[in-house]
Amino acid sequence: MTNKPETARLVRAVPGRRLIAAGIIRRHDGRTLTVRVTAAGVTGTIRKEDSR
């Protein structure tokens, strides 16, 4: 595993709006892990990276 710092994106809050989803994408050992969290539940995938 590499020691790359995780990148966080900050979004300026807008009055009257709230966060409805959050997610993460991680790449490790030739695989991509994607996780998304919403009020309805959690979804995710693990995929082998394409060699382009």
PDB file of N, CA, C and O in Angstrom:
ATOM      1  N   MET A   1       0.845  -1.183   0.000  1.00  0.00           N
ATOM      2  CA  MET A   1       0.000   0.000   0.000  1.00  0.00           C
ATOM      3  C   MET A   1       0.882   1.234   0.000  1.00  0.00           C
ATOM      4  O   MET A   1       1.869   1.314   0.700  1.00  0.00           O
ATOM      5  N   THR A   2       0.535   2.208  -0.790  1.00  0.00           N
ATOM      6  CA  THR A   2       1.315   3.441  -0.848  1.00  0.00           C
ATOM      7  C   THR A   2       0.885   4.394   0.249  1.00  0.00           C
ATOM      8  O   THR A   2      -0.205   4.294   0.789  1.00  0.00           O
ATOM      9  N   ASN A   3       1.752   5.323   0.581  1.00  0.00           N
ATOM     10  CA  ASN A   3       1.451   6.293   1.630  1.00  0.00           C
ATOM     11  C   ASN A   3       0.982   7.617   1.047  1.00  0.00           C
ATOM     12  O   ASN A   3       1.449   8.674   1.440  1.00  0.00           O
ATOM     13  N   LYS A   4       0.087   7.565   0.102  1.00  0.00           N
ATOM     14  CA  LYS A   4      -0.470   8.780  -0.492  1.00  0.00           C
ATOM     15  C   LYS A   4      -1.522   9.358   0.439  1.00  0.00           C
ATOM     16  O   LYS A   4      -2.365   8.629   0.946  1.00  0.00           O
ATOM     17  N   PRO A   5      -1.493  10.669   0.677  1.00  0.00           N
ATOM     18  CA  PRO A   5      -2.529  11.259   1.535  1.00  0.00           C
ATOM     19  C   PRO A   5      -3.890  11.214   0.846  1.00  0.00           C
ATOM     20  O   PRO A   5      -3.983  11.364  -0.360  1.00  0.00           O
ATOM     21  N   GLU A   6      -4.911  10.953   1.612  1.00  0.00           N
ATOM     22  CA  GLU A   6      -6.273  10.953   1.079  1.00  0.00           C
ATOM     23  C   GLU A   6      -6.651  12.385   0.694  1.00  0.00           C
ATOM     24  O   GLU A   6      -6.287  13.337   1.375  1.00  0.00           O
ATOM     25  N   THR A   7      -7.379  12.534  -0.366  1.00  0.00           N
ATOM     26  CA  THR A   7      -7.792  13.844  -0.834  1.00  0.00           C
ATOM     27  C   THR A   7      -9.245  14.085  -0.436  1.00  0.00           C
ATOM     28  O   THR A   7     -10.093  13.255  -0.675  1.00  0.00           O
ATOM     29  N   ALA A   8      -9.486  15.213   0.190  1.00  0.00           N
ATOM     30  CA  ALA A   8     -10.850  15.571   0.583  1.00  0.00           C
ATOM     31  C   ALA A   8     -11.266  16.824  -0.170  1.00  0.00           C
ATOM     32  O   ALA A   8     -10.503  17.764  -0.285  1.00  0.00           O
ATOM     33  N   ARG A   9     -12.455  16.821  -0.674  1.00  0.00           N
ATOM     34  CA  ARG A   9     -12.987  17.992  -1.368  1.00  0.00           C
ATOM     35  C   ARG A   9     -14.022  18.646  -0.481  1.00  0.00           C
ATOM     36  O   ARG A   9     -14.976  17.997  -0.048  1.00  0.00           O
ATOM     37  N   LEU A  10     -13.850  19.909  -0.222  1.00  0.00           N
ATOM     38  CA  LEU A  10     -14.798  20.633   0.610  1.00  0.00           C
ATOM     39  C   LEU A  10     -15.764  21.403  -0.271  1.00  0.00           C
ATOM     40  O   LEU A  10     -15.371  22.025  -1.248  1.00  0.00           O
ATOM     41  N   VAL A  11     -17.020  21.347   0.071  1.00  0.00           N
ATOM     42  CA  VAL A  11     -18.055  22.046  -0.683  1.00  0.00           C
ATOM     43  C   VAL A  11     -18.650  23.111   0.221  1.00  0.00           C
ATOM     44  O   VAL A  11     -18.977  22.839   1.372  1.00  0.00           O
ATOM     45  N   ARG A  12     -18.764  24.325  -0.300  1.00  0.00           N
ATOM     46  CA  ARG A  12     -19.340  25.406   0.484  1.00  0.00           C
ATOM     47  C   ARG A  12     -20.820  25.149   0.735  1.00  0.00           C
ATOM     48  O   ARG A  12     -21.568  24.807  -0.174  1.00  0.00           O
ATOM     49  N   ALA A  13     -21.229  25.291   1.960  1.00  0.00           N
ATOM     50  CA  ALA A  13     -22.629  25.048   2.333  1.00  0.00           C
ATOM     51  C   ALA A  13     -23.540  26.099   1.716  1.00  0.00           C
ATOM     52  O   ALA A  13     -23.209  27.278   1.695  1.00  0.00           O
ATOM     53  N   VAL A  14     -24.663  25.663   1.226  1.00  0.00           N
ATOM     54  CA  VAL A  14     -25.656  26.553   0.644  1.00  0.00           C
ATOM     55  C   VAL A  14     -26.873  26.528   1.563  1.00  0.00           C
ATOM     56  O   VAL A  14     -27.366  25.450   1.887  1.00  0.00           O
ATOM     57  N   PRO A  15     -27.353  27.680   2.014  1.00  0.00           N
ATOM     58  CA  PRO A  15     -28.513  27.693   2.909  1.00  0.00           C
ATOM     59  C   PRO A  15     -29.703  26.945   2.303  1.00  0.00           C
ATOM     60  O   PRO A  15     -29.985  27.058   1.115  1.00  0.00           O
ATOM     61  N   GLY A  16     -30.385  26.154   3.115  1.00  0.00           N
ATOM     62  CA  GLY A  16     -31.554  25.421   2.641  1.00  0.00           C
ATOM     63  C   GLY A  16     -31.231  24.114   1.944  1.00  0.00           C
ATOM     64  O   GLY A  16     -32.125  23.419   1.489  1.00  0.00           O
ATOM     65  N   ARG A  17     -29.949  23.741   1.864  1.00  0.00           N
ATOM     66  CA  ARG A  17     -29.576  22.481   1.218  1.00  0.00           C
ATOM     67  C   ARG A  17     -28.848  21.605   2.220  1.00  0.00           C
ATOM     68  O   ARG A  17     -28.215  22.093   3.137  1.00  0.00           O
ATOM     69  N   ARG A  18     -28.942  20.313   2.024  1.00  0.00           N
ATOM     70  CA  ARG A  18     -28.234  19.405   2.909  1.00  0.00           C
ATOM     71  C   ARG A  18     -27.564  18.299   2.108  1.00  0.00           C
ATOM     72  O   ARG A  18     -27.952  18.019   0.973  1.00  0.00           O
ATOM     73  N   LEU A  19     -26.591  17.658   2.711  1.00  0.00           N
ATOM     74  CA  LEU A  19     -25.875  16.571   2.064  1.00  0.00           C
ATOM     75  C   LEU A  19     -26.813  15.388   1.862  1.00  0.00           C
ATOM     76  O   LEU A  19     -27.464  14.936   2.805  1.00  0.00           O
ATOM     77  N   ILE A  20     -26.890  14.887   0.633  1.00  0.00           N
ATOM     78  CA  ILE A  20     -27.757  13.742   0.375  1.00  0.00           C
ATOM     79  C   ILE A  20     -26.964  12.510  -0.043  1.00  0.00           C
ATOM     80  O   ILE A  20     -27.511  11.429  -0.126  1.00  0.00           O
ATOM     81  N   ALA A  21     -25.660  12.666  -0.297  1.00  0.00           N
ATOM     82  CA  ALA A  21     -24.836  11.516  -0.673  1.00  0.00           C
ATOM     83  C   ALA A  21     -23.375  11.798  -0.334  1.00  0.00           C
ATOM     84  O   ALA A  21     -22.946  12.943  -0.325  1.00  0.00           O
ATOM     85  N   ALA A  22     -22.644  10.741  -0.053  1.00  0.00           N
ATOM     86  CA  ALA A  22     -21.207  10.830   0.184  1.00  0.00           C
ATOM     87  C   ALA A  22     -20.587   9.578  -0.405  1.00  0.00           C
ATOM     88  O   ALA A  22     -21.238   8.541  -0.510  1.00  0.00           O
ATOM     89  N   GLY A  23     -19.329   9.672  -0.784  1.00  0.00           N
ATOM     90  CA  GLY A  23     -18.705   8.508  -1.384  1.00  0.00           C
ATOM     91  C   GLY A  23     -17.202   8.561  -1.340  1.00  0.00           C
ATOM     92  O   GLY A  23     -16.607   9.578  -0.967  1.00  0.00           O
ATOM     93  N   ILE A  24     -16.595   7.452  -1.727  1.00  0.00           N
ATOM     94  CA  ILE A  24     -15.146   7.346  -1.770  1.00  0.00           C
ATOM     95  C   ILE A  24     -14.748   6.449  -2.933  1.00  0.00           C
ATOM     96  O   ILE A  24     -15.469   5.517  -3.283  1.00  0.00           O
ATOM     97  N   ILE A  25     -13.620   6.765  -3.530  1.00  0.00           N
ATOM     98  CA  ILE A  25     -13.031   5.926  -4.570  1.00  0.00           C
ATOM     99  C   ILE A  25     -11.587   5.676  -4.158  1.00  0.00           C
ATOM    100  O   ILE A  25     -10.851   6.621  -3.903  1.00  0.00           O
ATOM    101  N   ARG A  26     -11.207   4.401  -4.055  1.00  0.00           N
ATOM    102  CA  ARG A  26      -9.833   4.047  -3.693  1.00  0.00           C
ATOM    103  C   ARG A  26      -9.279   3.105  -4.738  1.00  0.00           C
ATOM    104  O   ARG A  26      -9.983   2.223  -5.223  1.00  0.00           O
ATOM    105  N   ARG A  27      -8.011   3.280  -5.067  1.00  0.00           N
ATOM    106  CA  ARG A  27      -7.334   2.404  -6.017  1.00  0.00           C
ATOM    107  C   ARG A  27      -6.179   1.728  -5.298  1.00  0.00           C
ATOM    108  O   ARG A  27      -5.360   2.397  -4.684  1.00  0.00           O
ATOM    109  N   HIS A  28      -6.132   0.380  -5.379  1.00  0.00           N
ATOM    110  CA  HIS A  28      -5.111  -0.375  -4.668  1.00  0.00           C
ATOM    111  C   HIS A  28      -4.888  -1.720  -5.359  1.00  0.00           C
ATOM    112  O   HIS A  28      -5.846  -2.433  -5.653  1.00  0.00           O
ATOM    113  N   ASP A  29      -3.640  -2.063  -5.605  1.00  0.00           N
ATOM    114  CA  ASP A  29      -3.277  -3.352  -6.194  1.00  0.00           C
ATOM    115  C   ASP A  29      -4.051  -3.686  -7.466  1.00  0.00           C
ATOM    116  O   ASP A  29      -4.534  -4.803  -7.643  1.00  0.00           O
ATOM    117  N   GLY A  30      -4.200  -2.712  -8.356  1.00  0.00           N
ATOM    118  CA  GLY A  30      -4.874  -2.964  -9.622  1.00  0.00           C
ATOM    119  C   GLY A  30      -6.380  -3.058  -9.547  1.00  0.00           C
ATOM    120  O   GLY A  30      -7.027  -3.487 -10.493  1.00  0.00           O
ATOM    121  N   ARG A  31      -6.964  -2.666  -8.419  1.00  0.00           N
ATOM    122  CA  ARG A  31      -8.419  -2.686  -8.266  1.00  0.00           C
ATOM    123  C   ARG A  31      -8.919  -1.318  -7.857  1.00  0.00           C
ATOM    124  O   ARG A  31      -8.212  -0.559  -7.219  1.00  0.00           O
ATOM    125  N   THR A  32     -10.164  -1.026  -8.236  1.00  0.00           N
ATOM    126  CA  THR A  32     -10.819   0.218  -7.845  1.00  0.00           C
ATOM    127  C   THR A  32     -12.028  -0.122  -6.987  1.00  0.00           C
ATOM    128  O   THR A  32     -12.890  -0.883  -7.400  1.00  0.00           O
ATOM    129  N   LEU A  33     -12.062   0.448  -5.783  1.00  0.00           N
ATOM    130  CA  LEU A  33     -13.177   0.260  -4.861  1.00  0.00           C
ATOM    131  C   LEU A  33     -13.979   1.551  -4.841  1.00  0.00           C
ATOM    132  O   LEU A  33     -13.431   2.624  -4.608  1.00  0.00           O
ATOM    133  N   THR A  34     -15.284   1.446  -5.123  1.00  0.00           N
ATOM    134  CA  THR A  34     -16.169   2.606  -5.120  1.00  0.00           C
ATOM    135  C   THR A  34     -17.297   2.348  -4.127  1.00  0.00           C
ATOM    136  O   THR A  34     -17.950   1.314  -4.203  1.00  0.00           O
ATOM    137  N   VAL A  35     -17.504   3.290  -3.197  1.00  0.00           N
ATOM    138  CA  VAL A  35     -18.583   3.169  -2.220  1.00  0.00           C
ATOM    139  C   VAL A  35     -19.373   4.470  -2.217  1.00  0.00           C
ATOM    140  O   VAL A  35     -18.800   5.550  -2.207  1.00  0.00           O
ATOM    141  N   ARG A  36     -20.710   4.369  -2.227  1.00  0.00           N
ATOM    142  CA  ARG A  36     -21.586   5.537  -2.198  1.00  0.00           C
ATOM    143  C   ARG A  36     -22.629   5.331  -1.112  1.00  0.00           C
ATOM    144  O   ARG A  36     -23.256   4.277  -1.031  1.00  0.00           O
ATOM    145  N   VAL A  37     -22.810   6.353  -0.292  1.00  0.00           N
ATOM    146  CA  VAL A  37     -23.758   6.283   0.819  1.00  0.00           C
ATOM    147  C   VAL A  37     -24.814   7.356   0.630  1.00  0.00           C
ATOM    148  O   VAL A  37     -24.492   8.521   0.404  1.00  0.00           O
ATOM    149  N   THR A  38     -26.085   6.968   0.686  1.00  0.00           N
ATOM    150  CA  THR A  38     -27.200   7.912   0.601  1.00  0.00           C
ATOM    151  C   THR A  38     -28.178   7.587   1.721  1.00  0.00           C
ATOM    152  O   THR A  38     -28.009   6.609   2.443  1.00  0.00           O
ATOM    153  N   ALA A  39     -29.211   8.386   1.831  1.00  0.00           N
ATOM    154  CA  ALA A  39     -30.245   8.128   2.829  1.00  0.00           C
ATOM    155  C   ALA A  39     -30.938   6.786   2.561  1.00  0.00           C
ATOM    156  O   ALA A  39     -31.439   6.146   3.477  1.00  0.00           O
ATOM    157  N   ALA A  40     -30.939   6.349   1.310  1.00  0.00           N
ATOM    158  CA  ALA A  40     -31.594   5.093   0.943  1.00  0.00           C
ATOM    159  C   ALA A  40     -30.749   3.866   1.250  1.00  0.00           C
ATOM    160  O   ALA A  40     -31.274   2.763   1.344  1.00  0.00           O
ATOM    161  N   GLY A  41     -29.435   4.027   1.404  1.00  0.00           N
ATOM    162  CA  GLY A  41     -28.584   2.876   1.692  1.00  0.00           C
ATOM    163  C   GLY A  41     -27.171   3.053   1.175  1.00  0.00           C
ATOM    164  O   GLY A  41     -26.751   4.155   0.821  1.00  0.00           O
ATOM    165  N   VAL A  42     -26.454   1.937   1.103  1.00  0.00           N
ATOM    166  CA  VAL A  42     -25.048   1.926   0.693  1.00  0.00           C
ATOM    167  C   VAL A  42     -24.898   1.031  -0.522  1.00  0.00           C
ATOM    168  O   VAL A  42     -25.449  -0.063  -0.575  1.00  0.00           O
ATOM    169  N   THR A  43     -24.131   1.484  -1.518  1.00  0.00           N
ATOM    170  CA  THR A  43     -23.811   0.662  -2.681  1.00  0.00           C
ATOM    171  C   THR A  43     -22.306   0.692  -2.888  1.00  0.00           C
ATOM    172  O   THR A  43     -21.629   1.625  -2.440  1.00  0.00           O
ATOM    173  N   GLY A  44     -21.789  -0.289  -3.581  1.00  0.00           N
ATOM    174  CA  GLY A  44     -20.361  -0.298  -3.835  1.00  0.00           C
ATOM    175  C   GLY A  44     -19.990  -1.295  -4.909  1.00  0.00           C
ATOM    176  O   GLY A  44     -20.742  -2.213  -5.221  1.00  0.00           O
ATOM    177  N   THR A  45     -18.804  -1.092  -5.482  1.00  0.00           N
ATOM    178  CA  THR A  45     -18.272  -2.003  -6.486  1.00  0.00           C
ATOM    179  C   THR A  45     -16.777  -2.173  -6.267  1.00  0.00           C
ATOM    180  O   THR A  45     -16.109  -1.293  -5.716  1.00  0.00           O
ATOM    181  N   ILE A  46     -16.255  -3.309  -6.691  1.00  0.00           N
ATOM    182  CA  ILE A  46     -14.825  -3.541  -6.755  1.00  0.00           C
ATOM    183  C   ILE A  46     -14.551  -3.997  -8.172  1.00  0.00           C
ATOM    184  O   ILE A  46     -15.122  -4.977  -8.642  1.00  0.00           O
ATOM    185  N   ARG A  47     -13.687  -3.268  -8.862  1.00  0.00           N
ATOM    186  CA  ARG A  47     -13.407  -3.589 -10.265  1.00  0.00           C
ATOM    187  C   ARG A  47     -11.924  -3.682 -10.499  1.00  0.00           C
ATOM    188  O   ARG A  47     -11.142  -2.942  -9.916  1.00  0.00           O
ATOM    189  N   LYS A  48     -11.551  -4.573 -11.405  1.00  0.00           N
ATOM    190  CA  LYS A  48     -10.169  -4.681 -11.836  1.00  0.00           C
ATOM    191  C   LYS A  48      -9.897  -3.527 -12.787  1.00  0.00           C
ATOM    192  O   LYS A  48     -10.717  -3.244 -13.682  1.00  0.00           O
ATOM    193  N   GLU A  49      -8.768  -2.825 -12.578  1.00  0.00           N
ATOM    194  CA  GLU A  49      -8.447  -1.686 -13.438  1.00  0.00           C
ATOM    195  C   GLU A  49      -8.075  -2.172 -14.840  1.00  0.00           C
ATOM    196  O   GLU A  49      -7.437  -3.202 -14.986  1.00  0.00           O
ATOM    197  N   ASP A  50      -8.507  -1.409 -15.841  1.00  0.00           N
ATOM    198  CA  ASP A  50      -8.154  -1.711 -17.228  1.00  0.00           C
ATOM    199  C   ASP A  50      -6.712  -1.329 -17.467  1.00  0.00           C
ATOM    200  O   ASP A  50      -6.212  -0.337 -16.966  1.00  0.00           O
ATOM    201  N   SER A  51      -6.018  -2.119 -18.281  1.00  0.00           N
ATOM    202  CA  SER A  51      -4.640  -1.761 -18.655  1.00  0.00           C
ATOM    203  C   SER A  51      -4.696  -0.996 -19.959  1.00  0.00           C
ATOM    204  O   SER A  51      -4.759  -1.567 -21.030  1.00  0.00           O
ATOM    205  N   ARG A  52      -4.737   0.320 -19.876  1.00  0.00           N
ATOM    206  CA  ARG A  52      -4.861   1.173 -21.065  1.00  0.00           C
ATOM    207  C   ARG A  52      -3.538   1.740 -21.448  1.00  0.00           C
ATOM    208  O   ARG A  52      -2.691   2.032 -20.740  1.00  0.00           O
TER     209      ARG A  52
END
